Coordinates of C-alpha atoms and ligand atoms in Angstrom, one line a residue:
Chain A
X621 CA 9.1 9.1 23.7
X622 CA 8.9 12.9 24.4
X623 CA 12.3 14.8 23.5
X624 CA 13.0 16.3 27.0
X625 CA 13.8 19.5 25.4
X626 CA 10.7 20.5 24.0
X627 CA 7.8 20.0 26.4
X628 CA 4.6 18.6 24.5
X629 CA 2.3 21.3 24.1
X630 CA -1.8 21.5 24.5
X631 CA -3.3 19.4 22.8
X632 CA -6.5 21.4 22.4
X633 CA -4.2 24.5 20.8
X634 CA -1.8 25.4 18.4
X635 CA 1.3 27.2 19.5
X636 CA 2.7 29.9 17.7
X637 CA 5.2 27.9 16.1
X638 CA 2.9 25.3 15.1
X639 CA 0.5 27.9 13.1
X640 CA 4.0 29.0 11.3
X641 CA 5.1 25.8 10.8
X642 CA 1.6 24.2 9.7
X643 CA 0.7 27.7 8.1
X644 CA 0.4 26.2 4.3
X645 CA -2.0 23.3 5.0
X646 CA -3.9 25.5 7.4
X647 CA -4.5 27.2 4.1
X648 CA -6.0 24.7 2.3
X649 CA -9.9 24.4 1.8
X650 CA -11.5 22.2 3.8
X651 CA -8.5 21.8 6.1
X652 CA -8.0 24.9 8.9
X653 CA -6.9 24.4 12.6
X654 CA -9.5 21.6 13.6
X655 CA -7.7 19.5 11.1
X656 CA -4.5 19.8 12.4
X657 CA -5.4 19.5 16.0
X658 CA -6.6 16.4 14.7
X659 CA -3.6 15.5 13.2
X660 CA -1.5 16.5 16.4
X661 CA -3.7 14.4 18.6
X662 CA -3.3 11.4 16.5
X663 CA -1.0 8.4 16.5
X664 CA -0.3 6.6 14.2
X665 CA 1.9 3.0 13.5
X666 CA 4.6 3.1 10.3
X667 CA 5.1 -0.6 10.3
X668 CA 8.7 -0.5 7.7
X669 CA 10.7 2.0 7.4
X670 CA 12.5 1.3 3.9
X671 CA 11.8 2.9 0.6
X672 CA 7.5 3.6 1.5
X673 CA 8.7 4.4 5.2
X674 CA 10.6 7.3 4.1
X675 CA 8.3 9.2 2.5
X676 CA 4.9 8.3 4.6
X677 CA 7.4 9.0 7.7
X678 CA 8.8 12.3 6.4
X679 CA 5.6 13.7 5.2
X680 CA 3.6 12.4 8.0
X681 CA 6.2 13.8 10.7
X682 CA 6.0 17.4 8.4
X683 CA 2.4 17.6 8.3
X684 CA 2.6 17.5 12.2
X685 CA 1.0 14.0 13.0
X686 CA 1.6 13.9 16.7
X687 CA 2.7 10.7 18.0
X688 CA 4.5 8.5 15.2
X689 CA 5.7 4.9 16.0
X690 CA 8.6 3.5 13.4
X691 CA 8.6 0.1 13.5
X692 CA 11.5 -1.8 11.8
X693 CA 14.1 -4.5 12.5
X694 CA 16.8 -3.8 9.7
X695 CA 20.0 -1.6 9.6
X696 CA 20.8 0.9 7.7
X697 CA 22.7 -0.8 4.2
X698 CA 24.4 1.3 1.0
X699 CA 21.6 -1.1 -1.0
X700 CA 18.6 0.6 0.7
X701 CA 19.7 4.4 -0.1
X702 CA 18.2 4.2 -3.8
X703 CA 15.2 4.6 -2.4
X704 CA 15.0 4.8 1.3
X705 CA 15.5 9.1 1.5
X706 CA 15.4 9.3 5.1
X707 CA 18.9 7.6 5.4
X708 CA 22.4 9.5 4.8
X709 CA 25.7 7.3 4.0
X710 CA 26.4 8.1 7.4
X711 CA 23.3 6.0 8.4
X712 CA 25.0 2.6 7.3
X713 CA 25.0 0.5 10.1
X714 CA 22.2 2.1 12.1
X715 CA 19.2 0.4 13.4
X716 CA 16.5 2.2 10.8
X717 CA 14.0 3.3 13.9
X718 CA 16.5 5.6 15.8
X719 CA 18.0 6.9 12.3
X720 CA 14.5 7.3 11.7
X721 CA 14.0 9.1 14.7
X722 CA 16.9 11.4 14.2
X723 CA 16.2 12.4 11.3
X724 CA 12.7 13.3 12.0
X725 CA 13.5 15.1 15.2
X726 CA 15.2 17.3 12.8
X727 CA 12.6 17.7 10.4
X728 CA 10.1 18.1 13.2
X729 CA 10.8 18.7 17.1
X730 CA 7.3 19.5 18.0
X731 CA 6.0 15.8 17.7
X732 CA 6.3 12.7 19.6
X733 CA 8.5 9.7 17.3
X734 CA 8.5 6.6 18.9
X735 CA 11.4 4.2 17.6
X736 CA 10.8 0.3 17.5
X737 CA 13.8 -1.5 16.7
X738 CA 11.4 -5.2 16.3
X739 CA 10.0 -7.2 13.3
X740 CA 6.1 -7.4 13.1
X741 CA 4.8 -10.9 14.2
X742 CA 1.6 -12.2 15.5
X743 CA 2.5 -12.0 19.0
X744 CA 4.2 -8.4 19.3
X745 CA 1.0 -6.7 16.5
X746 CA -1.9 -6.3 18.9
X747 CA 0.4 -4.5 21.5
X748 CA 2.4 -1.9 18.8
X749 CA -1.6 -1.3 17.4
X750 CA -3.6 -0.8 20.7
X751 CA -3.1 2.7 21.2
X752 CA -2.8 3.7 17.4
X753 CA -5.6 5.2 15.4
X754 CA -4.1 3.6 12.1
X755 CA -1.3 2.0 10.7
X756 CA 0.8 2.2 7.6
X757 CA 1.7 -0.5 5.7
X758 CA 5.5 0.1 4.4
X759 CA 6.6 -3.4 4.2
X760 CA 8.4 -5.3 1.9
X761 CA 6.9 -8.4 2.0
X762 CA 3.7 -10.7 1.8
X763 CA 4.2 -12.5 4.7
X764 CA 4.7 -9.7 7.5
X765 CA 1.9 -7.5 5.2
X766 CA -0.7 -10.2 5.8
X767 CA 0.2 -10.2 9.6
X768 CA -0.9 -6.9 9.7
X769 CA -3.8 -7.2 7.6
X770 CA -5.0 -9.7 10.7
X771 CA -4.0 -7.4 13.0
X772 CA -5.5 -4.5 11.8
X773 CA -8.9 -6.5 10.7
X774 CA -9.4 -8.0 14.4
X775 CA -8.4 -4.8 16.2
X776 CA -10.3 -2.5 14.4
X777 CA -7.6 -0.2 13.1
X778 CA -8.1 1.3 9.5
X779 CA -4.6 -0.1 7.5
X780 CA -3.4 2.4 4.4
X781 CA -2.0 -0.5 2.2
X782 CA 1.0 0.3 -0.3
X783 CA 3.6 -1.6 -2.4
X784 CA 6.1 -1.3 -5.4
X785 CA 7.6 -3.4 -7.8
X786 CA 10.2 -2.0 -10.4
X787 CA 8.5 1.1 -12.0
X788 CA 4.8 -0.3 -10.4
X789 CA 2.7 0.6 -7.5
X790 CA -0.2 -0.4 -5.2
X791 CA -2.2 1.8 -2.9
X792 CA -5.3 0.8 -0.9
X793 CA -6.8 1.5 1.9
X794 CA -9.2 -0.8 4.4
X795 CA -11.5 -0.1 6.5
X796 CA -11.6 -3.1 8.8
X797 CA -14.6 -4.9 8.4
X798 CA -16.2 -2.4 5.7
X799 CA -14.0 -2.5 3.2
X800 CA -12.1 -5.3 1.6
X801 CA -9.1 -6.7 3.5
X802 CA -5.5 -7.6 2.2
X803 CA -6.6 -11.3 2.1
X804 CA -9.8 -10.1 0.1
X805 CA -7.7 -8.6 -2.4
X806 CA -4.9 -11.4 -2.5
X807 CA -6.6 -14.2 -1.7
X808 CA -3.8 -16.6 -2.7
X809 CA -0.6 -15.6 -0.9
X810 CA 2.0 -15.2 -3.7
X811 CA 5.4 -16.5 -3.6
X812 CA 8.2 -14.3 -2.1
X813 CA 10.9 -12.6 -3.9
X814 CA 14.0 -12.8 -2.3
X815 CA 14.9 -9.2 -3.4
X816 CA 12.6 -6.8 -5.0
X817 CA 13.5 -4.5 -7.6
X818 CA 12.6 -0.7 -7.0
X819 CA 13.2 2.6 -8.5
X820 CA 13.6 4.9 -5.6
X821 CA 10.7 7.5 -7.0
X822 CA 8.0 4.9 -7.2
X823 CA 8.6 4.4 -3.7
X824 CA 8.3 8.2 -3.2
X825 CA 5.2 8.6 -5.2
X826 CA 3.2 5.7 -3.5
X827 CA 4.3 6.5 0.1
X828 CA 3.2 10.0 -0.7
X829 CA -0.3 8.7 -1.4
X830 CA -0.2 6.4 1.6
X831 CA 0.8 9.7 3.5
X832 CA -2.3 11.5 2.1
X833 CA -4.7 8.4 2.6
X834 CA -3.4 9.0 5.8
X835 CA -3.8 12.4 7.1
X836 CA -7.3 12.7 5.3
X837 CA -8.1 9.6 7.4
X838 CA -6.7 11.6 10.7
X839 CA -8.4 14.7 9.7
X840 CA -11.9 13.6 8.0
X841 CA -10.7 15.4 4.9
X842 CA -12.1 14.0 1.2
X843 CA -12.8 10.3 0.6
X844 CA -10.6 7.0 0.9
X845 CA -9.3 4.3 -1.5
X846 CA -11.0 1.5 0.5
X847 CA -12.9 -0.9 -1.6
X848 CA -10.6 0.7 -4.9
X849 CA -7.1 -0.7 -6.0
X850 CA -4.7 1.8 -7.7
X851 CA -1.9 0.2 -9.9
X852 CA -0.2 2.3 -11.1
X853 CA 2.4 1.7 -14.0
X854 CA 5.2 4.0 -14.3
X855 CA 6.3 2.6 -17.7
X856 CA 4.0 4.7 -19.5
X857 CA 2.3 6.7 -16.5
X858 CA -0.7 5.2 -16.5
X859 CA -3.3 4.2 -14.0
X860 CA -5.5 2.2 -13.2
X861 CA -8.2 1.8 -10.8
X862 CA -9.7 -1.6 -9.5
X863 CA -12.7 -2.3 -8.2
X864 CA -11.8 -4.8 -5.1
X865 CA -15.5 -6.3 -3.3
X866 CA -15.1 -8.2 -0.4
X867 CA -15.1 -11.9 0.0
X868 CA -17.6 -13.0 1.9
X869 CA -15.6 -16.4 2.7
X870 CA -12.2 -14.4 3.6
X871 CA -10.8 -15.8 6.4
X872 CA -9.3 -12.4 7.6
X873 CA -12.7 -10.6 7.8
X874 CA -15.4 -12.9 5.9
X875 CA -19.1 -12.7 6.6
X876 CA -19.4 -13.2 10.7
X877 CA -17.4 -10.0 10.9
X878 CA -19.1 -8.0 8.7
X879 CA -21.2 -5.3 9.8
X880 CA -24.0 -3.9 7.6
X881 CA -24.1 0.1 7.1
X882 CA -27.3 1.0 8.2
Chain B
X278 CA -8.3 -10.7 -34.5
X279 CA -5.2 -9.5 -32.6
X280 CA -5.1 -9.0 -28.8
X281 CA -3.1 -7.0 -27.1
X282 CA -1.7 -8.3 -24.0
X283 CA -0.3 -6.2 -20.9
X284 CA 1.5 -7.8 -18.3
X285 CA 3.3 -5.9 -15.1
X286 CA 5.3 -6.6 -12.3
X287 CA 6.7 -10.7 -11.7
X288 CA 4.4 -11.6 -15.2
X289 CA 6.1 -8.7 -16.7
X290 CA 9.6 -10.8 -16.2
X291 CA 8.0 -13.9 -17.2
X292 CA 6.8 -12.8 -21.0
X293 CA 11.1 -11.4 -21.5
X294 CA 10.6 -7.8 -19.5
X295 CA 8.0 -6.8 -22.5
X296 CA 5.0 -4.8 -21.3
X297 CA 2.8 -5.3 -24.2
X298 CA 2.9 -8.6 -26.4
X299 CA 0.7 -9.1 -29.5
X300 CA -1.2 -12.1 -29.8
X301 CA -3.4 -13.2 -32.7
X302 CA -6.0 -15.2 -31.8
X303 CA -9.2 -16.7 -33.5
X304 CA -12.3 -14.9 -33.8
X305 CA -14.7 -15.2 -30.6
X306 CA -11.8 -15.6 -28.2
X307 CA -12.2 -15.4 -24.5
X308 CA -9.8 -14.8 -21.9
X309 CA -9.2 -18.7 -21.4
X310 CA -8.5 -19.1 -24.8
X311 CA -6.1 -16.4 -24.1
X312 CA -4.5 -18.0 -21.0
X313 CA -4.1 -21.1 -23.5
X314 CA -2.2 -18.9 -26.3
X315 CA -0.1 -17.3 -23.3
X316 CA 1.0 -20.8 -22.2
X317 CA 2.6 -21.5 -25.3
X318 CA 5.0 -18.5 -25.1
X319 CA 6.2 -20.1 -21.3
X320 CA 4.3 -21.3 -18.6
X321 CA 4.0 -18.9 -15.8
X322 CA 2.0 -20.8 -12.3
X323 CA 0.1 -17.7 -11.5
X324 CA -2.2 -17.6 -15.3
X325 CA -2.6 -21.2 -14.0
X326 CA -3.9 -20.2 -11.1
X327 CA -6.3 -18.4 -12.8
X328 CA -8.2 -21.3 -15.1
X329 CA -8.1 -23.0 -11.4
X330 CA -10.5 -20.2 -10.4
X331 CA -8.6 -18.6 -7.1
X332 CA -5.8 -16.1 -8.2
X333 CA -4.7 -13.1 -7.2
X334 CA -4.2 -11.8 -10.8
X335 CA -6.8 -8.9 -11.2
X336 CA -7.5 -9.2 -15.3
X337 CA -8.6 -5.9 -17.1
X338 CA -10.1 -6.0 -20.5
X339 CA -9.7 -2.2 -22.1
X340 CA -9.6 -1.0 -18.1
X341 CA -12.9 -3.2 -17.0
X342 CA -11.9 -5.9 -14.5
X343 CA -13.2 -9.6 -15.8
X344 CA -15.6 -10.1 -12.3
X345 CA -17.3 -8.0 -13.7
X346 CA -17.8 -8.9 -17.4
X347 CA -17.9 -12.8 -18.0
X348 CA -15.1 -14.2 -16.5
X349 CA -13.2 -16.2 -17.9
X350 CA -15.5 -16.6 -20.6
X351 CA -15.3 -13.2 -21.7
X352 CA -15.1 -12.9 -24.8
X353 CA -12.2 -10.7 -26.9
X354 CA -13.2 -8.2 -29.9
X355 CA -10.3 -7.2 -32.4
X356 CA -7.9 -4.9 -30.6
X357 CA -8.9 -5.4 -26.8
X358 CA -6.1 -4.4 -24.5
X359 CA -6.4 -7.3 -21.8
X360 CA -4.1 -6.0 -18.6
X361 CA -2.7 -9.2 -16.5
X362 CA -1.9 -7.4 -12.9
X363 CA -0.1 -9.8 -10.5
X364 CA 0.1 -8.3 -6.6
X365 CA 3.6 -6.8 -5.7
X366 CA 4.9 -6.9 -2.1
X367 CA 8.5 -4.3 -2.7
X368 CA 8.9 -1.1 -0.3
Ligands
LIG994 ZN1 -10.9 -9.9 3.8

């Protein structure tokens, strides 16, 4: 949904204001204006906007990524604001997407956000993923991650996987059908908590990473965590990287999907 | 020899919210005579899960994932730090 107000510009171009506004990443090496007209051509699929949400979505919507869709079915509660930074007392009550979308209109009027006040299910994923070039996962749960994980795997769109727990993260990223999927990493689905515990900068620090898997995805910048689990354990600060290898008998993206790098 | 035992996230909560529990074990361990020992301090399904073979517990011995040492049969030396990491779902 394009804000009437501000007219989308070229896509082949940066305007003026974009080259101000974008002026510090331009900066960086390996970065320059090709990566950010990649970035503003790109569209991308922030399925939760909770605790991870906020920071992929603000960082994502900063760093000029130009067509963002928030997809979340909650309301705004005091419970979420711990974590959940994009979100003012004032937001209580609010469906999270046009909240969202306010508040990243702010941040941001020269991108496209497109609100999506629905839960992620089987029947709804292939429609919200179509026209994206990845998705984020920012859930809070096993059961709508692994939906899409499926998704993702059988429509060919690269998934930046996160998750907390109390002072703990997750982050990895798959490459459908040459990396390990969710289900290849958590092959037995776990049972749900009914609530979670977080600490509000864990969230920060792994949607951060999920934002940066994310725009070096977008922008061909660096290399990727597929295939590589990062826990991380904010206790002591430490982390840990995992070596995940595919299973060929995954029924998510086993051996008849797999595709040999030649 | 002692072993030192790190657990995170739901397993974390099951060993009493410690990170790091000290467990003496016999010479020539491995990390199912481990799982045994850790039974006795309460039963938690997801080690079970692991001696069944399918689990989504990734088990590190001094950072090294078990896949790819031994297994289960891997055995412990004196002062091993064995990591027990459960998958979390919060956001
Ligand atoms: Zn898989």
């Amino acid at each position: 949904m394009s804000s009437p107000s501000s007219p989308r510009s070229p896509e082949d171009e940066l305007t003026q204001s974009e080259a101000e506004r974008y002026d510090r990443q331009l900066r960086i090496a390996g970065f320059g204006r090709g990566s950010q007209l990649k970035l503003k051509r790109a569209k991308v699929a922030v399925v939760g906007a909770g605790g991870l949400g906020s920071a992929v979505l603000l960082y994502l919507a900063a760093a000029g990524v130009g067509r963002i869709k928030v997809v979340d079915d909650g309301v705004v509660e005091l419970s979420n604001l711990n974590r959940q930074i994009l979100y003012t007392t004032e937001d209580i009550g609010r469906p999270k997407p046009e909240a969202a979308s306010r508040r990243l209109r702010e941040l941001n009027p020269e991108i496209e956000i497109e609100p999506l006040q629905e839960k992620l299910t089987d029947e709804n994923a292939e429609d919200l993923l179509k026209d994206v070039d990845l998705a984020i996962d920012c859930l809070d749960n096993f059961e709508t991650r692994f939906i899409l994980n499926r998704a993702c795997v059988s429509n060919s769109k690269p998934l930046v996987h996160g998750a907390v727990y109390g002072l703990e993260g997750r982050l990895m990223t798959i490459i459908p059908r040459r990396s390990p999927c969710l289900a290849c990493l958590i092959p037995r689905k776990p049972k749900e908590a009914a609530v979670v515990p977080v600490l509000g900068s864990l969230a920060g620090l792994v949607g951060a990473l999920e934002a940066l898997e994310a725009v070096k995805l977008l922008a061909g910048l660096g290399s990727s965590t597929a295939g590589r689990l990062l826990v991380i354990d904010g206790y002591d600060l430490s982390f840990y990287w995992i070596d995940v290898r595919r299973d060929p008998s995954c029924p998510i993206c086993g051996e008849k999907w797999w595709i040999e790098e030649r | 020899m002692r072993t030192i035992v790190k657990t995170f996230a739901t397993l974390r909560e099951a060993f009493g919210g410690r990170g790091v529990l000290y467990l003496d074990l016999p010479d020539g361990s491995t990390i199912k005579d481990l799982l045994k020992a850790l039974r006795g301090c309460g039963s938690v399904d997801e080690l079970d899960d692991l001696v069944e073979g399918r689990s989504s517990v990734k088990v590190l011995v001094n950072g090294r994932e078990i896949t790819y040492l031994a297994g289960l049969e891997t055995r412990l030396r004196d002062g091993d730090v064995v990591a027990f990491i459960p998958p979390v779902a919060g956001g």
